[in-house]
Amino acid sequence: MIRSLAITTDFTVLHDVPLKQLLDTNIKWYWVDFHNPSEEEALHLKEHFRFHPLAIEDCFYLLQRPKMDHYENVHFFVMHAMNAKTLAAEEVDMFLGSNFIVTFHLHDSREIEDAWCRLSEQENLRSEGHIYAAYLVLDNLVDQYFPSVYQIEDQLDEIENNVHSESIEVLMNDIFEIRSRLLKLRRTIVPMRDLLYRVINTERLDQLREHLVFFTDIHDHLLKLSEMIESNRDMTADMRDSYISLNSNRMNTIMKTLTVITTIFMPLTFIAGIYGMNFSYMPELEWHWGYFAILLIMIGIGFGMFAWFWKKGWFK
């Protein structure tokens, strides 16, 4: 699907203007949106706009890393939207010319739809030009990152406070799931942060100077998101290390208890083993009180060793 939005010299908005009429002198600037175009519609990128073949190829093949390329008088941007459910990146491409903006996306884009509606309905935005339209698209893309990051922060607070009294094993599964989601977010946000850094520092976008403060604001948002992600990753790492330490300490306690029990029973087993042998000449076997004496000795050894271990603090 191809749709167009044109702003005339008197800042009137025109919708679905044929591509050939967009070159009329009464049109100040325009925006053409390609939404999952057919092969015939996609040919307009080459035949009408005459974009560089490499840029057109990047629109269709694989998921490109966010970047900015310059082709003569057209600037090409690869940006990433985020699927709120899966946190998967979805590519949104944008061509920026002297008086136009062309967006290209194979998936539904709520961010582009919102920017489109704002330009259509708010008259004061039309005079800002096509650079401001590009800002609206970028700003909407970045704003959609925040809910996912805030949701993860809320989940970490619940895990830290353990409001549902979950077992450690369940909490650890949640933490590893959160770390996986943070990694997905990081793969999207950090490259977008680098892209915005290039945009606000480039000298090849002269028209950007008037709106530099807006793009700087987007970069600040991405810096904040990056810091939040790193902070959350550090928090999950601390929780993971605490779990490993707690698990190791619990294992050490169990091993210490088993060692104490084994140590106490070693001399008792030794004594029982000696008097369990089948020799004929064992003087103690003939004693009248031999059984009770050996039993008292074994009890004394057991309690004595228990008292000694207790004094050493092994049961604290």
PDB file of C-alpha atoms in Angstrom:
ATOM      1  CA  MET A   1       0.000   0.000   0.000  1.00  0.00           C
ATOM      2  CA  ILE A   2       1.200   3.488  -0.867  1.00  0.00           C
ATOM      3  CA  ARG A   3      -0.252   6.626   0.654  1.00  0.00           C
ATOM      4  CA  SER A   4       0.866  10.237   0.436  1.00  0.00           C
ATOM      5  CA  LEU A   5       0.493  13.381   2.473  1.00  0.00           C
ATOM      6  CA  ALA A   6       1.341  16.725   0.876  1.00  0.00           C
ATOM      7  CA  ILE A   7       1.598  20.169   2.465  1.00  0.00           C
ATOM      8  CA  THR A   8       0.938  23.082   0.132  1.00  0.00           C
ATOM      9  CA  THR A   9       2.541  26.519   0.271  1.00  0.00           C
ATOM     10  CA  ASP A  10      -0.399  27.803   2.318  1.00  0.00           C
ATOM     11  CA  PHE A  11       0.032  24.813   4.693  1.00  0.00           C
ATOM     12  CA  THR A  12      -3.043  22.955   3.538  1.00  0.00           C
ATOM     13  CA  VAL A  13      -2.832  19.194   3.833  1.00  0.00           C
ATOM     14  CA  LEU A  14      -3.632  16.994   0.845  1.00  0.00           C
ATOM     15  CA  HIS A  15      -4.036  13.232   1.090  1.00  0.00           C
ATOM     16  CA  ASP A  16      -3.373  10.484  -1.463  1.00  0.00           C
ATOM     17  CA  VAL A  17      -1.895  12.775  -4.050  1.00  0.00           C
ATOM     18  CA  PRO A  18      -0.572  10.865  -7.117  1.00  0.00           C
ATOM     19  CA  LEU A  19       3.202  10.618  -7.079  1.00  0.00           C
ATOM     20  CA  LYS A  20       3.634  12.658 -10.282  1.00  0.00           C
ATOM     21  CA  GLN A  21       1.616  15.557  -8.868  1.00  0.00           C
ATOM     22  CA  LEU A  22       3.852  15.772  -5.797  1.00  0.00           C
ATOM     23  CA  LEU A  23       6.339  17.715  -7.911  1.00  0.00           C
ATOM     24  CA  ASP A  24       3.918  20.626  -8.411  1.00  0.00           C
ATOM     25  CA  THR A  25       5.242  24.022  -7.368  1.00  0.00           C
ATOM     26  CA  ASN A  26       2.347  24.643  -4.959  1.00  0.00           C
ATOM     27  CA  ILE A  27       3.464  21.701  -2.787  1.00  0.00           C
ATOM     28  CA  LYS A  28       5.951  22.793  -0.133  1.00  0.00           C
ATOM     29  CA  TRP A  29       6.862  19.303   1.120  1.00  0.00           C
ATOM     30  CA  TYR A  30       5.367  15.837   1.152  1.00  0.00           C
ATOM     31  CA  TRP A  31       5.478  12.444   2.842  1.00  0.00           C
ATOM     32  CA  VAL A  32       5.021   9.113   1.047  1.00  0.00           C
ATOM     33  CA  ASP A  33       4.531   5.960   3.108  1.00  0.00           C
ATOM     34  CA  PHE A  34       5.150   2.470   1.690  1.00  0.00           C
ATOM     35  CA  HIS A  35       3.396  -0.150   3.843  1.00  0.00           C
ATOM     36  CA  ASN A  36       4.251  -3.716   2.778  1.00  0.00           C
ATOM     37  CA  PRO A  37       4.136  -2.711  -0.894  1.00  0.00           C
ATOM     38  CA  SER A  38       3.592  -5.101  -3.767  1.00  0.00           C
ATOM     39  CA  GLU A  39       6.328  -5.617  -6.375  1.00  0.00           C
ATOM     40  CA  GLU A  40       4.656  -3.127  -8.686  1.00  0.00           C
ATOM     41  CA  GLU A  41       4.374  -0.524  -5.935  1.00  0.00           C
ATOM     42  CA  ALA A  42       7.965  -1.100  -4.848  1.00  0.00           C
ATOM     43  CA  LEU A  43       9.166  -0.191  -8.348  1.00  0.00           C
ATOM     44  CA  HIS A  44       8.312   3.447  -7.577  1.00  0.00           C
ATOM     45  CA  LEU A  45      11.316   3.544  -5.241  1.00  0.00           C
ATOM     46  CA  LYS A  46      13.531   3.032  -8.271  1.00  0.00           C
ATOM     47  CA  GLU A  47      11.578   4.478 -11.184  1.00  0.00           C
ATOM     48  CA  HIS A  48       9.965   7.525  -9.591  1.00  0.00           C
ATOM     49  CA  PHE A  49      12.212   8.467  -6.680  1.00  0.00           C
ATOM     50  CA  ARG A  50      15.384   7.021  -8.232  1.00  0.00           C
ATOM     51  CA  PHE A  51      16.803   5.958  -4.878  1.00  0.00           C
ATOM     52  CA  HIS A  52      20.141   4.174  -4.786  1.00  0.00           C
ATOM     53  CA  PRO A  53      19.898   0.405  -5.466  1.00  0.00           C
ATOM     54  CA  LEU A  54      21.762  -0.435  -2.271  1.00  0.00           C
ATOM     55  CA  ALA A  55      19.256   1.521  -0.176  1.00  0.00           C
ATOM     56  CA  ILE A  56      16.337  -0.172  -1.927  1.00  0.00           C
ATOM     57  CA  GLU A  57      17.971  -3.551  -1.346  1.00  0.00           C
ATOM     58  CA  ASP A  58      18.325  -2.795   2.360  1.00  0.00           C
ATOM     59  CA  CYS A  59      14.577  -2.177   2.539  1.00  0.00           C
ATOM     60  CA  PHE A  60      13.702  -5.696   1.439  1.00  0.00           C
ATOM     61  CA  TYR A  61      16.466  -8.019   2.608  1.00  0.00           C
ATOM     62  CA  LEU A  62      16.973  -9.193   6.186  1.00  0.00           C
ATOM     63  CA  LEU A  63      16.903  -7.027   9.294  1.00  0.00           C
ATOM     64  CA  GLN A  64      19.528  -4.336   8.968  1.00  0.00           C
ATOM     65  CA  ARG A  65      21.327  -2.732  11.883  1.00  0.00           C
ATOM     66  CA  PRO A  66      20.180   0.868  12.529  1.00  0.00           C
ATOM     67  CA  LYS A  67      22.311   3.103  10.355  1.00  0.00           C
ATOM     68  CA  MET A  68      22.473   6.288   8.298  1.00  0.00           C
ATOM     69  CA  ASP A  69      23.757   6.375   4.700  1.00  0.00           C
ATOM     70  CA  HIS A  70      24.147   9.366   2.407  1.00  0.00           C
ATOM     71  CA  TYR A  71      23.414   9.085  -1.316  1.00  0.00           C
ATOM     72  CA  GLU A  72      23.937  12.339  -3.211  1.00  0.00           C
ATOM     73  CA  ASN A  73      20.979  14.518  -2.101  1.00  0.00           C
ATOM     74  CA  VAL A  74      19.068  11.744  -0.289  1.00  0.00           C
ATOM     75  CA  HIS A  75      19.768  10.464   3.210  1.00  0.00           C
ATOM     76  CA  PHE A  76      18.764   6.911   4.074  1.00  0.00           C
ATOM     77  CA  PHE A  77      17.956   5.759   7.602  1.00  0.00           C
ATOM     78  CA  VAL A  78      17.390   2.262   8.951  1.00  0.00           C
ATOM     79  CA  MET A  79      15.500   2.340  12.248  1.00  0.00           C
ATOM     80  CA  HIS A  80      14.013  -0.267  14.545  1.00  0.00           C
ATOM     81  CA  ALA A  81      10.526  -0.408  15.957  1.00  0.00           C
ATOM     82  CA  MET A  82       9.814  -2.832  18.779  1.00  0.00           C
ATOM     83  CA  ASN A  83       7.157  -5.496  18.998  1.00  0.00           C
ATOM     84  CA  ALA A  84       5.677  -4.968  22.465  1.00  0.00           C
ATOM     85  CA  LYS A  85       4.784  -8.648  22.925  1.00  0.00           C
ATOM     86  CA  THR A  86       7.916 -10.401  21.669  1.00  0.00           C
ATOM     87  CA  LEU A  87      10.394  -7.482  22.020  1.00  0.00           C
ATOM     88  CA  ALA A  88      11.594  -8.369  18.531  1.00  0.00           C
ATOM     89  CA  ALA A  89      12.947  -5.573  16.358  1.00  0.00           C
ATOM     90  CA  GLU A  90      10.963  -4.573  13.276  1.00  0.00           C
ATOM     91  CA  GLU A  91      12.704  -2.540  10.616  1.00  0.00           C
ATOM     92  CA  VAL A  92      11.443   0.890   9.568  1.00  0.00           C
ATOM     93  CA  ASP A  93      13.308   2.627   6.731  1.00  0.00           C
ATOM     94  CA  MET A  94      13.236   6.310   5.903  1.00  0.00           C
ATOM     95  CA  PHE A  95      14.480   8.396   2.972  1.00  0.00           C
ATOM     96  CA  LEU A  96      15.021  12.081   3.639  1.00  0.00           C
ATOM     97  CA  GLY A  97      15.332  14.497   0.724  1.00  0.00           C
ATOM     98  CA  SER A  98      15.376  18.248   0.260  1.00  0.00           C
ATOM     99  CA  ASN A  99      11.592  18.596   0.568  1.00  0.00           C
ATOM    100  CA  PHE A 100      10.249  15.113   1.175  1.00  0.00           C
ATOM    101  CA  ILE A 101      10.250  12.115   3.476  1.00  0.00           C
ATOM    102  CA  VAL A 102       9.602   8.548   2.336  1.00  0.00           C
ATOM    103  CA  THR A 103       9.006   5.794   4.894  1.00  0.00           C
ATOM    104  CA  PHE A 104       9.085   2.084   4.151  1.00  0.00           C
ATOM    105  CA  HIS A 105       7.984  -0.754   6.452  1.00  0.00           C
ATOM    106  CA  LEU A 106       6.806  -4.319   5.954  1.00  0.00           C
ATOM    107  CA  HIS A 107       4.901  -4.488   9.270  1.00  0.00           C
ATOM    108  CA  ASP A 108       2.131  -2.378  10.738  1.00  0.00           C
ATOM    109  CA  SER A 109       3.651   0.639  12.441  1.00  0.00           C
ATOM    110  CA  ARG A 110       1.655   2.375  15.128  1.00  0.00           C
ATOM    111  CA  GLU A 111       4.435   4.943  15.444  1.00  0.00           C
ATOM    112  CA  ILE A 112       4.196   6.040  11.820  1.00  0.00           C
ATOM    113  CA  GLU A 113       0.403   6.056  12.012  1.00  0.00           C
ATOM    114  CA  ASP A 114       0.509   8.331  15.043  1.00  0.00           C
ATOM    115  CA  ALA A 115       2.929  10.765  13.371  1.00  0.00           C
ATOM    116  CA  TRP A 116       0.803  10.706  10.209  1.00  0.00           C
ATOM    117  CA  CYS A 117      -2.354  11.565  12.144  1.00  0.00           C
ATOM    118  CA  ARG A 118      -0.691  14.362  14.097  1.00  0.00           C
ATOM    119  CA  LEU A 119       0.531  16.052  10.929  1.00  0.00           C
ATOM    120  CA  SER A 120      -2.899  15.646   9.350  1.00  0.00           C
ATOM    121  CA  GLU A 121      -4.840  17.055  12.295  1.00  0.00           C
ATOM    122  CA  GLN A 122      -2.542  19.700  13.852  1.00  0.00           C
ATOM    123  CA  GLU A 123      -2.068  22.706  11.601  1.00  0.00           C
ATOM    124  CA  ASN A 124       0.788  24.169  13.637  1.00  0.00           C
ATOM    125  CA  LEU A 125       2.998  21.128  12.856  1.00  0.00           C
ATOM    126  CA  ARG A 126       2.706  21.406   9.076  1.00  0.00           C
ATOM    127  CA  SER A 127       4.852  24.534   8.904  1.00  0.00           C
ATOM    128  CA  GLU A 128       7.721  22.734  10.665  1.00  0.00           C
ATOM    129  CA  GLY A 129       8.593  20.859   7.464  1.00  0.00           C
ATOM    130  CA  HIS A 130       9.605  17.350   6.546  1.00  0.00           C
ATOM    131  CA  ILE A 131      12.533  17.295   9.007  1.00  0.00           C
ATOM    132  CA  TYR A 132      10.060  17.658  11.834  1.00  0.00           C
ATOM    133  CA  ALA A 133       8.011  14.822  10.352  1.00  0.00           C
ATOM    134  CA  ALA A 134      11.152  12.654  10.480  1.00  0.00           C
ATOM    135  CA  TYR A 135      11.595  13.714  14.113  1.00  0.00           C
ATOM    136  CA  LEU A 136       8.027  12.654  14.926  1.00  0.00           C
ATOM    137  CA  VAL A 137       8.652   9.197  13.471  1.00  0.00           C
ATOM    138  CA  LEU A 138      11.901   8.752  15.396  1.00  0.00           C
ATOM    139  CA  ASP A 139      10.434  10.116  18.599  1.00  0.00           C
ATOM    140  CA  ASN A 140       7.454   7.769  18.421  1.00  0.00           C
ATOM    141  CA  LEU A 141       9.725   4.794  17.787  1.00  0.00           C
ATOM    142  CA  VAL A 142      11.830   5.588  20.854  1.00  0.00           C
ATOM    143  CA  ASP A 143       8.836   6.354  23.080  1.00  0.00           C
ATOM    144  CA  GLN A 144       7.537   2.823  22.459  1.00  0.00           C
ATOM    145  CA  TYR A 145      10.682   1.404  24.093  1.00  0.00           C
ATOM    146  CA  PHE A 146       9.867   2.839  27.517  1.00  0.00           C
ATOM    147  CA  PRO A 147       6.831   0.672  28.480  1.00  0.00           C
ATOM    148  CA  SER A 148       8.812  -2.550  27.997  1.00  0.00           C
ATOM    149  CA  VAL A 149      11.715  -1.274  30.109  1.00  0.00           C
ATOM    150  CA  TYR A 150       9.399  -0.001  32.841  1.00  0.00           C
ATOM    151  CA  GLN A 151       7.570  -3.340  32.883  1.00  0.00           C
ATOM    152  CA  ILE A 152      10.839  -5.181  33.482  1.00  0.00           C
ATOM    153  CA  GLU A 153      11.735  -2.786  36.299  1.00  0.00           C
ATOM    154  CA  ASP A 154       8.379  -3.494  37.970  1.00  0.00           C
ATOM    155  CA  GLN A 155       8.983  -7.247  37.671  1.00  0.00           C
ATOM    156  CA  LEU A 156      12.406  -6.877  39.268  1.00  0.00           C
ATOM    157  CA  ASP A 157      10.890  -4.937  42.169  1.00  0.00           C
ATOM    158  CA  GLU A 158       8.371  -7.761  42.698  1.00  0.00           C
ATOM    159  CA  ILE A 159      11.140 -10.356  42.623  1.00  0.00           C
ATOM    160  CA  GLU A 160      13.288  -8.373  45.030  1.00  0.00           C
ATOM    161  CA  ASN A 161      10.412  -7.978  47.508  1.00  0.00           C
ATOM    162  CA  ASN A 162       9.049 -11.484  46.725  1.00  0.00           C
ATOM    163  CA  VAL A 163       5.490 -10.263  47.231  1.00  0.00           C
ATOM    164  CA  HIS A 164       4.069 -13.630  46.141  1.00  0.00           C
ATOM    165  CA  SER A 165       6.379 -15.680  48.408  1.00  0.00           C
ATOM    166  CA  GLU A 166       7.721 -17.691  45.500  1.00  0.00           C
ATOM    167  CA  SER A 167      10.451 -20.285  45.932  1.00  0.00           C
ATOM    168  CA  ILE A 168      14.021 -19.395  45.017  1.00  0.00           C
ATOM    169  CA  GLU A 169      13.925 -21.741  42.024  1.00  0.00           C
ATOM    170  CA  VAL A 170      10.873 -19.968  40.590  1.00  0.00           C
ATOM    171  CA  LEU A 171      12.450 -16.547  41.189  1.00  0.00           C
ATOM    172  CA  MET A 172      15.636 -17.620  39.440  1.00  0.00           C
ATOM    173  CA  ASN A 173      13.680 -18.791  36.417  1.00  0.00           C
ATOM    174  CA  ASP A 174      12.010 -15.377  36.299  1.00  0.00           C
ATOM    175  CA  ILE A 175      15.377 -13.628  36.582  1.00  0.00           C
ATOM    176  CA  PHE A 176      16.909 -15.582  33.722  1.00  0.00           C
ATOM    177  CA  GLU A 177      13.816 -14.833  31.621  1.00  0.00           C
ATOM    178  CA  ILE A 178      14.204 -11.126  32.412  1.00  0.00           C
ATOM    179  CA  ARG A 179      17.893 -11.211  31.467  1.00  0.00           C
ATOM    180  CA  SER A 180      16.922 -12.695  28.114  1.00  0.00           C
ATOM    181  CA  ARG A 181      14.384  -9.910  27.550  1.00  0.00           C
ATOM    182  CA  LEU A 182      16.909  -7.261  28.570  1.00  0.00           C
ATOM    183  CA  LEU A 183      19.313  -8.633  25.997  1.00  0.00           C
ATOM    184  CA  LYS A 184      16.665  -8.261  23.296  1.00  0.00           C
ATOM    185  CA  LEU A 185      16.021  -4.684  24.373  1.00  0.00           C
ATOM    186  CA  ARG A 186      19.723  -3.916  24.421  1.00  0.00           C
ATOM    187  CA  ARG A 187      20.158  -5.192  20.867  1.00  0.00           C
ATOM    188  CA  THR A 188      17.554  -2.680  19.724  1.00  0.00           C
ATOM    189  CA  ILE A 189      18.205   0.349  21.899  1.00  0.00           C
ATOM    190  CA  VAL A 190      22.000   0.574  21.819  1.00  0.00           C
ATOM    191  CA  PRO A 191      22.263   0.625  17.984  1.00  0.00           C
ATOM    192  CA  MET A 192      19.485   3.239  17.885  1.00  0.00           C
ATOM    193  CA  ARG A 193      21.423   5.303  20.412  1.00  0.00           C
ATOM    194  CA  ASP A 194      24.493   5.131  18.189  1.00  0.00           C
ATOM    195  CA  LEU A 195      22.397   6.138  15.183  1.00  0.00           C
ATOM    196  CA  LEU A 196      21.041   9.235  16.940  1.00  0.00           C
ATOM    197  CA  TYR A 197      24.557  10.168  18.005  1.00  0.00           C
ATOM    198  CA  ARG A 198      25.593  10.135  14.346  1.00  0.00           C
ATOM    199  CA  VAL A 199      22.519  12.129  13.348  1.00  0.00           C
ATOM    200  CA  ILE A 200      23.084  14.972  15.800  1.00  0.00           C
ATOM    201  CA  ASN A 201      26.808  15.148  15.015  1.00  0.00           C
ATOM    202  CA  THR A 202      26.714  14.857  11.236  1.00  0.00           C
ATOM    203  CA  GLU A 203      27.547  17.861   9.070  1.00  0.00           C
ATOM    204  CA  ARG A 204      25.783  16.491   5.991  1.00  0.00           C
ATOM    205  CA  LEU A 205      22.247  17.261   7.159  1.00  0.00           C
ATOM    206  CA  ASP A 206      22.150  21.050   6.894  1.00  0.00           C
ATOM    207  CA  GLN A 207      18.381  21.200   7.329  1.00  0.00           C
ATOM    208  CA  LEU A 208      18.710  19.399  10.635  1.00  0.00           C
ATOM    209  CA  ARG A 209      20.317  22.379  12.359  1.00  0.00           C
ATOM    210  CA  GLU A 210      16.957  24.103  12.928  1.00  0.00           C
ATOM    211  CA  HIS A 211      15.554  21.036  14.694  1.00  0.00           C
ATOM    212  CA  LEU A 212      18.737  19.804  16.358  1.00  0.00           C
ATOM    213  CA  VAL A 213      17.334  20.265  19.859  1.00  0.00           C
ATOM    214  CA  PHE A 214      14.514  17.796  19.096  1.00  0.00           C
ATOM    215  CA  PHE A 215      16.884  15.066  17.886  1.00  0.00           C
ATOM    216  CA  THR A 216      19.164  15.718  20.860  1.00  0.00           C
ATOM    217  CA  ASP A 217      16.169  15.092  23.111  1.00  0.00           C
ATOM    218  CA  ILE A 218      15.619  11.697  21.443  1.00  0.00           C
ATOM    219  CA  HIS A 219      19.295  10.869  22.003  1.00  0.00           C
ATOM    220  CA  ASP A 220      18.899  11.765  25.679  1.00  0.00           C
ATOM    221  CA  HIS A 221      15.946   9.382  25.924  1.00  0.00           C
ATOM    222  CA  LEU A 222      18.013   6.598  24.395  1.00  0.00           C
ATOM    223  CA  LEU A 223      20.858   7.311  26.829  1.00  0.00           C
ATOM    224  CA  LYS A 224      18.385   7.021  29.692  1.00  0.00           C
ATOM    225  CA  LEU A 225      17.026   3.750  28.311  1.00  0.00           C
ATOM    226  CA  SER A 226      20.551   2.362  27.909  1.00  0.00           C
ATOM    227  CA  GLU A 227      21.397   3.239  31.503  1.00  0.00           C
ATOM    228  CA  MET A 228      18.167   1.647  32.742  1.00  0.00           C
ATOM    229  CA  ILE A 229      18.920  -1.554  30.848  1.00  0.00           C
ATOM    230  CA  GLU A 230      22.468  -1.748  32.184  1.00  0.00           C
ATOM    231  CA  SER A 231      21.229  -1.038  35.699  1.00  0.00           C
ATOM    232  CA  ASN A 232      18.623  -3.794  35.418  1.00  0.00           C
ATOM    233  CA  ARG A 233      21.196  -6.214  34.030  1.00  0.00           C
ATOM    234  CA  ASP A 234      23.465  -5.458  36.996  1.00  0.00           C
ATOM    235  CA  MET A 235      20.538  -6.033  39.357  1.00  0.00           C
ATOM    236  CA  THR A 236      19.711  -9.399  37.813  1.00  0.00           C
ATOM    237  CA  ALA A 237      23.397 -10.343  37.963  1.00  0.00           C
ATOM    238  CA  ASP A 238      23.489  -9.458  41.679  1.00  0.00           C
ATOM    239  CA  MET A 239      20.355 -11.528  42.288  1.00  0.00           C
ATOM    240  CA  ARG A 240      21.838 -14.430  40.363  1.00  0.00           C
ATOM    241  CA  ASP A 241      25.110 -14.246  42.321  1.00  0.00           C
ATOM    242  CA  SER A 242      23.187 -14.021  45.607  1.00  0.00           C
ATOM    243  CA  TYR A 243      21.246 -17.139  44.660  1.00  0.00           C
ATOM    244  CA  ILE A 244      24.433 -18.993  43.771  1.00  0.00           C
ATOM    245  CA  SER A 245      26.048 -17.909  47.062  1.00  0.00           C
ATOM    246  CA  LEU A 246      22.958 -18.885  49.049  1.00  0.00           C
ATOM    247  CA  ASN A 247      22.736 -22.218  47.300  1.00  0.00           C
ATOM    248  CA  SER A 248      26.442 -22.859  47.879  1.00  0.00           C
ATOM    249  CA  ASN A 249      26.139 -21.895  51.553  1.00  0.00           C
ATOM    250  CA  ARG A 250      23.144 -24.185  51.976  1.00  0.00           C
ATOM    251  CA  MET A 251      25.060 -27.025  50.325  1.00  0.00           C
ATOM    252  CA  ASN A 252      28.027 -26.408  52.634  1.00  0.00           C
ATOM    253  CA  THR A 253      25.718 -26.531  55.657  1.00  0.00           C
ATOM    254  CA  ILE A 254      24.243 -29.840  54.511  1.00  0.00           C
ATOM    255  CA  MET A 255      27.682 -31.304  53.872  1.00  0.00           C
ATOM    256  CA  LYS A 256      28.899 -30.125  57.282  1.00  0.00           C
ATOM    257  CA  THR A 257      25.931 -31.751  59.016  1.00  0.00           C
ATOM    258  CA  LEU A 258      26.486 -35.024  57.171  1.00  0.00           C
ATOM    259  CA  THR A 259      30.201 -34.874  57.992  1.00  0.00           C
ATOM    260  CA  VAL A 260      29.482 -34.424  61.718  1.00  0.00           C
ATOM    261  CA  ILE A 261      27.083 -37.359  61.738  1.00  0.00           C
ATOM    262  CA  THR A 262      29.546 -39.548  59.847  1.00  0.00           C
ATOM    263  CA  THR A 263      32.429 -38.545  62.139  1.00  0.00           C
ATOM    264  CA  ILE A 264      30.430 -39.361  65.268  1.00  0.00           C
ATOM    265  CA  PHE A 265      29.472 -42.800  63.991  1.00  0.00           C
ATOM    266  CA  MET A 266      32.956 -43.724  62.778  1.00  0.00           C
ATOM    267  CA  PRO A 267      34.369 -44.797  66.216  1.00  0.00           C
ATOM    268  CA  LEU A 268      31.054 -46.425  67.095  1.00  0.00           C
ATOM    269  CA  THR A 269      31.151 -48.421  63.883  1.00  0.00           C
ATOM    270  CA  PHE A 270      34.760 -49.322  64.600  1.00  0.00           C
ATOM    271  CA  ILE A 271      33.894 -50.706  68.042  1.00  0.00           C
ATOM    272  CA  ALA A 272      30.863 -52.566  66.722  1.00  0.00           C
ATOM    273  CA  GLY A 273      33.030 -53.997  63.937  1.00  0.00           C
ATOM    274  CA  ILE A 274      35.632 -55.327  66.348  1.00  0.00           C
ATOM    275  CA  TYR A 275      33.125 -57.122  68.553  1.00  0.00           C
ATOM    276  CA  GLY A 276      31.254 -58.378  65.557  1.00  0.00           C
ATOM    277  CA  MET A 277      34.219 -60.587  64.538  1.00  0.00           C
ATOM    278  CA  ASN A 278      33.839 -64.348  65.035  1.00  0.00           C
ATOM    279  CA  PHE A 279      37.032 -65.153  66.976  1.00  0.00           C
ATOM    280  CA  SER A 280      36.744 -67.756  69.741  1.00  0.00           C
ATOM    281  CA  TYR A 281      39.177 -66.112  72.190  1.00  0.00           C
ATOM    282  CA  MET A 282      37.865 -62.616  72.925  1.00  0.00           C
ATOM    283  CA  PRO A 283      38.009 -62.061  76.732  1.00  0.00           C
ATOM    284  CA  GLU A 284      35.431 -59.252  76.731  1.00  0.00           C
ATOM    285  CA  LEU A 285      32.775 -61.607  75.319  1.00  0.00           C
ATOM    286  CA  GLU A 286      32.856 -63.606  78.544  1.00  0.00           C
ATOM    287  CA  TRP A 287      32.278 -60.625  80.841  1.00  0.00           C
ATOM    288  CA  HIS A 288      28.918 -60.516  82.543  1.00  0.00           C
ATOM    289  CA  TRP A 289      28.608 -56.744  82.112  1.00  0.00           C
ATOM    290  CA  GLY A 290      30.587 -56.552  78.842  1.00  0.00           C
ATOM    291  CA  TYR A 291      27.643 -55.669  76.623  1.00  0.00           C
ATOM    292  CA  PHE A 292      26.476 -52.841  78.900  1.00  0.00           C
ATOM    293  CA  ALA A 293      30.020 -51.538  79.347  1.00  0.00           C
ATOM    294  CA  ILE A 294      30.654 -51.347  75.600  1.00  0.00           C
ATOM    295  CA  LEU A 295      27.238 -49.756  75.082  1.00  0.00           C
ATOM    296  CA  LEU A 296      27.998 -47.068  77.708  1.00  0.00           C
ATOM    297  CA  ILE A 297      31.395 -46.458  76.142  1.00  0.00           C
ATOM    298  CA  MET A 298      29.803 -45.986  72.704  1.00  0.00           C
ATOM    299  CA  ILE A 299      27.175 -43.629  74.116  1.00  0.00           C
ATOM    300  CA  GLY A 300      29.873 -41.678  75.952  1.00  0.00           C
ATOM    301  CA  ILE A 301      31.989 -41.368  72.790  1.00  0.00           C
ATOM    302  CA  GLY A 302      28.930 -40.196  70.790  1.00  0.00           C
ATOM    303  CA  PHE A 303      27.885 -37.532  73.298  1.00  0.00           C
ATOM    304  CA  GLY A 304      31.475 -36.480  73.857  1.00  0.00           C
ATOM    305  CA  MET A 305      32.081 -35.865  70.165  1.00  0.00           C
ATOM    306  CA  PHE A 306      28.724 -34.100  69.854  1.00  0.00           C
ATOM    307  CA  ALA A 307      29.643 -31.782  72.740  1.00  0.00           C
ATOM    308  CA  TRP A 308      33.053 -31.091  71.192  1.00  0.00           C
ATOM    309  CA  PHE A 309      31.532 -30.202  67.807  1.00  0.00           C
ATOM    310  CA  TRP A 310      28.983 -27.997  69.548  1.00  0.00           C
ATOM    311  CA  LYS A 311      31.742 -26.163  71.366  1.00  0.00           C
ATOM    312  CA  LYS A 312      33.529 -25.603  68.053  1.00  0.00           C
ATOM    313  CA  GLY A 313      30.402 -23.941  66.702  1.00  0.00           C
ATOM    314  CA  TRP A 314      29.617 -26.452  63.963  1.00  0.00           C
ATOM    315  CA  PHE A 315      25.900 -26.421  64.816  1.00  0.00           C
ATOM    316  CA  LYS A 316      25.479 -22.636  64.824  1.00  0.00           C
TER     317      LYS A 316
END
